[in-house]
Short mmCIF file of C-alpha atoms in Angstrom, two decimals:
data_model
loop_
_atom_site.label_atom_id
_atom_site.label_comp_id
_atom_site.label_asym_id
_atom_site.label_seq_id
_atom_site.Cartn_x
_atom_site.Cartn_y
_atom_site.Cartn_z
CA UNK A 1 92.09 72.55 311.30
CA UNK A 2 91.94 72.58 307.49
CA UNK A 3 94.78 75.12 307.43
CA UNK A 4 97.16 72.79 309.27
CA UNK A 5 96.94 74.49 312.65
CA UNK A 6 97.96 72.18 315.49
CA UNK A 7 97.45 72.35 319.30
CA UNK A 8 101.15 73.09 319.77
CA UNK A 9 100.65 76.37 317.90
CA UNK A 10 98.49 77.85 320.69
CA UNK A 11 101.36 78.65 323.10
CA UNK A 12 103.21 80.37 320.24
CA UNK A 13 100.16 82.46 319.38
CA UNK A 14 99.61 83.28 323.05
CA UNK A 15 103.21 84.42 323.53
CA UNK A 16 103.04 86.52 320.35
CA UNK A 17 99.79 88.15 321.45
CA UNK A 18 101.12 89.07 324.90
CA UNK A 19 104.37 90.36 323.39
CA UNK A 20 102.45 92.50 320.88
CA UNK A 21 100.24 93.93 323.61
CA UNK A 22 103.24 94.69 325.78
CA UNK A 23 105.00 96.45 322.91
CA UNK A 24 101.91 98.46 322.03
CA UNK A 25 100.63 99.36 325.50
CA UNK A 26 103.80 99.83 327.58
CA UNK A 27 104.63 103.33 326.25
CA UNK A 28 101.21 104.54 327.44
CA UNK A 29 101.72 102.93 330.85
CA UNK A 30 98.73 100.66 330.32
CA UNK A 31 100.60 97.34 330.32
CA UNK A 32 100.68 96.54 334.03
CA UNK A 33 101.10 93.25 335.86
CA UNK A 34 97.35 93.16 336.44
CA UNK A 35 96.53 93.77 332.78
CA UNK A 36 99.02 91.10 331.73
CA UNK A 37 97.43 88.63 334.15
CA UNK A 38 93.96 89.46 332.79
CA UNK A 39 95.11 88.87 329.21
CA UNK A 40 96.92 85.65 330.15
CA UNK A 41 93.75 84.25 331.73
CA UNK A 42 91.65 85.42 328.79
CA UNK A 43 93.86 83.67 326.26
CA UNK A 44 93.89 80.52 328.40
CA UNK A 45 90.10 80.51 328.31
CA UNK A 46 90.05 80.97 324.54
CA UNK A 47 92.61 78.19 324.12
CA UNK A 48 90.64 75.82 326.36
CA UNK A 49 87.62 76.22 324.10
CA UNK A 50 89.39 76.20 320.74
CA UNK A 51 91.92 73.42 321.30
CA UNK A 52 89.47 70.53 321.92
CA UNK A 53 87.41 71.65 318.93
CA UNK A 54 90.55 71.79 316.79
CA UNK A 55 91.60 68.30 317.83
CA UNK A 56 88.17 66.90 317.03
CA UNK A 57 87.99 68.70 313.72
CA UNK A 58 91.44 67.38 312.84
CA UNK A 59 90.09 63.86 313.32
CA UNK A 60 86.98 64.64 311.27
CA UNK A 61 84.84 63.75 314.29
CA UNK A 62 82.60 66.78 313.95
CA UNK A 63 81.91 69.69 311.69
CA UNK A 64 82.99 72.82 313.46
CA UNK A 65 79.75 74.74 313.30
CA UNK A 66 77.06 75.84 315.70
CA UNK A 67 74.21 73.96 314.03
CA UNK A 68 76.01 70.63 314.38
CA UNK A 69 76.74 71.20 318.07
CA UNK A 70 73.07 72.00 318.71
CA UNK A 71 71.99 68.91 316.81
CA UNK A 72 74.31 66.65 318.82
CA UNK A 73 73.10 68.09 322.12
CA UNK A 74 69.43 67.92 321.21
CA UNK A 75 69.60 64.38 319.82
CA UNK A 76 71.50 63.05 322.82
CA UNK A 77 69.06 64.72 325.21
CA UNK A 78 66.18 62.75 323.67
CA UNK A 79 67.71 59.65 325.24
CA UNK A 80 67.87 61.33 328.64
CA UNK A 81 64.18 62.29 328.39
CA UNK A 82 63.20 58.63 328.49
CA UNK A 83 63.79 58.65 332.25
CA UNK A 84 64.24 62.23 333.44
CA UNK A 85 63.77 61.57 337.15
CA UNK A 86 66.34 58.79 337.28
CA UNK A 87 68.94 60.86 335.42
CA UNK A 88 68.09 63.82 337.63
CA UNK A 89 68.66 61.84 340.80
CA UNK A 90 71.98 60.58 339.42
CA UNK A 91 72.92 64.18 338.63
CA UNK A 92 72.17 65.48 342.11
CA UNK A 93 73.79 62.57 343.90
CA UNK A 94 76.93 63.29 341.88
CA UNK A 95 76.82 66.93 343.03
CA UNK A 96 76.44 65.87 346.67
CA UNK A 97 79.30 63.38 346.29
CA UNK A 98 81.73 65.94 344.87
CA UNK A 99 80.49 68.82 347.02
CA UNK A 100 78.72 67.51 350.16
CA UNK A 101 78.11 71.02 351.51
CA UNK A 102 75.89 71.79 348.53
CA UNK A 103 73.18 69.65 350.09
CA UNK A 104 72.64 72.37 352.70
CA UNK A 105 71.20 74.63 349.99
CA UNK A 106 68.17 72.37 349.55
CA UNK A 107 64.96 71.92 351.50
CA UNK A 108 65.42 68.13 351.55
CA UNK A 109 68.85 68.34 353.22
CA UNK A 110 67.68 66.34 356.26
CA UNK A 111 65.67 63.70 354.40
CA UNK A 112 66.59 60.12 355.26
CA UNK A 113 67.66 57.78 352.44
CA UNK A 114 68.00 60.76 350.13
CA UNK A 115 68.69 58.89 346.89
CA UNK A 116 65.34 57.06 346.98
CA UNK A 117 63.32 59.91 348.47
CA UNK A 118 60.32 61.37 346.61
CA UNK A 119 61.51 64.86 347.56
CA UNK A 120 64.77 64.51 345.62
CA UNK A 121 63.03 62.73 342.74
CA UNK A 122 60.53 65.56 342.36
CA UNK A 123 63.16 68.29 342.45
CA UNK A 124 65.56 66.40 340.20
CA UNK A 125 62.85 65.80 337.62
CA UNK A 126 61.92 69.49 337.63
CA UNK A 127 65.53 70.51 337.11
CA UNK A 128 65.94 68.03 334.26
CA UNK A 129 62.84 69.45 332.57
CA UNK A 130 64.37 72.92 332.90
CA UNK A 131 67.55 71.63 331.27
CA UNK A 132 65.39 70.12 328.55
CA UNK A 133 63.74 73.48 327.93
CA UNK A 134 67.18 75.06 327.58
CA UNK A 135 68.28 72.32 325.17
CA UNK A 136 65.17 72.89 323.06
CA UNK A 137 65.85 76.64 323.22
CA UNK A 138 69.25 76.25 321.57
CA UNK A 139 67.39 76.61 318.29
CA UNK A 140 66.48 80.18 319.23
CA UNK A 141 69.31 81.75 321.23
CA UNK A 142 67.71 85.19 321.15
CA UNK A 143 64.83 83.90 323.27
CA UNK A 144 66.95 81.53 325.37
CA UNK A 145 69.46 84.05 326.76
CA UNK A 146 66.88 86.14 328.71
CA UNK A 147 65.48 82.92 330.19
CA UNK A 148 68.94 81.84 331.34
CA UNK A 149 69.62 85.27 332.82
CA UNK A 150 66.39 85.12 334.78
CA UNK A 151 67.19 81.60 335.97
CA UNK A 152 70.69 82.60 337.06
CA UNK A 153 69.45 85.61 338.99
CA UNK A 154 66.71 83.61 340.68
CA UNK A 155 69.28 81.25 342.24
CA UNK A 156 71.01 84.06 344.15
CA UNK A 157 68.41 83.97 346.94
CA UNK A 158 69.16 80.28 347.52
CA UNK A 159 72.82 80.94 348.28
CA UNK A 160 74.20 79.62 344.98
CA UNK A 161 77.71 80.93 344.25
CA UNK A 162 79.77 81.20 341.04
CA UNK A 163 82.02 78.47 342.46
CA UNK A 164 79.10 76.03 342.18
CA UNK A 165 78.94 76.21 338.37
CA UNK A 166 82.01 74.02 337.71
CA UNK A 167 80.60 71.45 340.15
CA UNK A 168 77.24 71.42 338.36
CA UNK A 169 78.94 71.24 334.96
CA UNK A 170 81.07 68.28 335.98
CA UNK A 171 78.04 66.51 337.44
CA UNK A 172 76.02 67.09 334.29
CA UNK A 173 78.73 65.71 332.00
CA UNK A 174 79.30 62.76 334.34
CA UNK A 175 75.55 62.00 334.37
CA UNK A 176 75.34 62.19 330.59
CA UNK A 177 78.34 59.92 330.19
CA UNK A 178 76.84 57.38 332.58
CA UNK A 179 73.44 57.54 330.93
CA UNK A 180 74.51 57.59 327.29
CA UNK A 181 77.74 55.62 327.34
CA UNK A 182 76.12 52.19 327.35
CA UNK A 183 74.20 52.96 324.15
CA UNK A 184 77.27 54.33 322.41
CA UNK A 185 75.67 57.78 322.18
CA UNK A 186 78.39 59.40 324.33
CA UNK A 187 81.46 60.03 322.17
CA UNK A 188 84.09 62.78 321.88
CA UNK A 189 81.97 64.81 319.48
CA UNK A 190 78.89 64.73 321.73
CA UNK A 191 81.01 65.53 324.78
CA UNK A 192 82.58 68.53 323.01
CA UNK A 193 79.10 69.76 322.05
CA UNK A 194 77.89 69.50 325.63
CA UNK A 195 81.03 71.16 327.03
CA UNK A 196 80.52 74.09 324.70
CA UNK A 197 76.80 74.28 325.46
CA UNK A 198 77.33 74.16 329.21
CA UNK A 199 80.03 76.84 328.93
CA UNK A 200 77.55 79.15 327.23
CA UNK A 201 74.77 78.41 329.73
CA UNK A 202 77.06 78.87 332.73
CA UNK A 203 78.53 82.15 331.48
CA UNK A 204 75.08 83.69 330.99
CA UNK A 205 73.66 82.43 334.28
CA UNK A 206 76.75 83.24 336.34
CA UNK A 207 76.82 86.86 335.22
CA UNK A 208 73.19 87.30 336.22
CA UNK A 209 73.74 85.45 339.50
CA UNK A 210 76.64 87.73 340.47
CA UNK A 211 74.61 90.83 339.64
CA UNK A 212 71.60 89.71 341.65
CA UNK A 213 73.78 88.61 344.59
CA UNK A 214 75.15 92.15 344.81
CA UNK A 215 71.63 93.50 345.06
CA UNK A 216 70.73 91.05 347.82
CA UNK A 217 73.85 91.67 349.90
CA UNK A 218 74.08 95.41 349.40
CA UNK A 219 70.84 96.88 348.07
CA UNK A 220 71.53 100.35 346.76
CA UNK A 221 75.28 99.98 347.27
CA UNK A 222 78.06 98.80 344.99
CA UNK A 223 79.90 95.68 346.08
CA UNK A 224 83.67 95.57 345.33
CA UNK A 225 84.21 94.65 341.71
CA UNK A 226 84.08 90.94 340.94
CA UNK A 227 87.57 89.70 339.91
CA UNK A 228 86.25 88.13 336.71
CA UNK A 229 84.40 91.32 335.77
CA UNK A 230 87.47 93.41 336.55
CA UNK A 231 89.67 91.21 334.35
CA UNK A 232 87.15 91.54 331.54
CA UNK A 233 87.08 95.31 331.94
CA UNK A 234 90.89 95.54 331.90
CA UNK A 235 91.07 93.45 328.74
CA UNK A 236 88.40 95.50 326.98
CA UNK A 237 89.89 98.83 328.08
CA UNK A 238 93.39 97.91 326.92
CA UNK A 239 92.06 96.53 323.64
CA UNK A 240 90.42 99.89 322.92
CA UNK A 241 93.95 101.32 322.59
CA UNK A 242 95.02 98.52 320.25
CA UNK A 243 92.03 99.26 318.02
CA UNK A 244 93.48 102.66 317.15
CA UNK A 245 95.82 100.88 314.72
CA UNK A 246 94.72 97.28 314.27
CA UNK A 247 96.72 96.59 311.12
CA UNK A 248 100.02 97.74 312.64
CA UNK A 249 99.51 95.67 315.78
CA UNK A 250 98.40 92.73 313.65
CA UNK A 251 101.58 92.86 311.59
CA UNK A 252 103.71 92.94 314.76
CA UNK A 253 101.74 89.97 316.06
CA UNK A 254 102.35 87.86 312.97
CA UNK A 255 105.98 88.87 312.58
CA UNK A 256 106.50 87.79 316.19
CA UNK A 257 104.93 84.42 315.40
CA UNK A 258 107.20 83.96 312.37
CA UNK A 259 110.23 84.94 314.48
CA UNK A 260 109.43 82.40 317.19
CA UNK A 261 108.24 79.68 314.81
CA UNK A 262 109.51 80.28 311.26
CA UNK A 263 107.82 77.11 310.03
CA UNK A 264 104.42 78.63 310.77
CA UNK A 265 104.77 80.90 307.75
CA UNK A 266 104.24 77.88 305.51
CA UNK A 267 100.60 77.72 306.68
CA UNK A 268 99.75 81.00 304.96
CA UNK A 269 98.99 81.92 301.36
CA UNK A 270 101.51 84.80 301.51
CA UNK A 271 104.40 82.54 302.50
CA UNK A 272 106.41 83.43 299.36
CA UNK A 273 105.73 87.17 299.38
CA UNK A 274 108.83 89.35 299.35
CA UNK A 275 109.34 92.02 302.02
CA UNK A 276 106.61 90.33 304.05
CA UNK A 277 106.41 92.86 306.87
CA UNK A 278 105.42 95.63 304.46
CA UNK A 279 103.24 93.54 302.17
CA UNK A 280 99.55 94.36 301.66
CA UNK A 281 98.79 90.63 301.87
CA UNK A 282 100.04 90.37 305.45
CA UNK A 283 98.45 93.69 306.41
CA UNK A 284 95.04 92.56 305.14
CA UNK A 285 95.21 89.19 306.91
CA UNK A 286 96.63 90.68 310.12
CA UNK A 287 93.91 93.31 310.26
CA UNK A 288 91.20 90.70 309.76
CA UNK A 289 92.62 88.55 312.56
CA UNK A 290 92.83 91.54 314.90
CA UNK A 291 89.19 92.38 314.20
CA UNK A 292 88.26 88.80 315.06
CA UNK A 293 90.17 89.12 318.34
CA UNK A 294 88.27 92.35 318.93
CA UNK A 295 84.95 90.56 318.48
CA UNK A 296 86.03 87.96 321.05
CA UNK A 297 87.08 90.69 323.47
CA UNK A 298 83.77 92.49 323.06
CA UNK A 299 81.89 89.23 323.63
#
């Protein structure tokens, strides 16, 4: 945000990235419709994460760093802990409202007057305590990730599917907004922190869930490749070819941006450099950006 980047720049960057990839990969026959679709979805995901953070940072609502996100999540959770069972019940009732069929996954599916039942209260409280453990674990991600993987895999035997994660995420955010809104503790910065945190938790758990589901359905046999995993593999495989000459692809990427949006050049320190395309300043910056993209692809 401090460099003057705006949300409207994302489509320009996305178009330039796809164009650069097409130019670089087409001669080798690697740029197919499927690879393009995988890259389009990948960039959309990146944009969906970066754009809200950019907008908040532009308004000085939050500092764009991991420690601050963790602090916001952990401090807001302390308010939830004052009545875990009640918030847990609210959370599950929201899930059953948005996805009624999800109730069939639980042992208390036939309980009368579900919302006030001790069965739901007990389960909801246990789940909230698990969430609390994850929130506390944000301070030590190295230890938290294996726990989340184990938790994700364990849910496979209950019939949980990847499609359930968005439902759970929406219910969690809705519950937090309901519980924290009255006290003024739910604001755009806290919401952004929770969205980012849930995204991380869901991505780790979902991967483990999918893996364990394969083992349950077809022990000893390989299930057809998961579409999300295939898209990730296509992106990573195609990027391996780009990495053979990162600087050159980076220069093409930036020159495409400046062709589409000439005003964007004014955001960079090398804006007045002569013979820009051949300048060491652009090459150095372009290479650094491409390496950052590579880190995102690897992750």
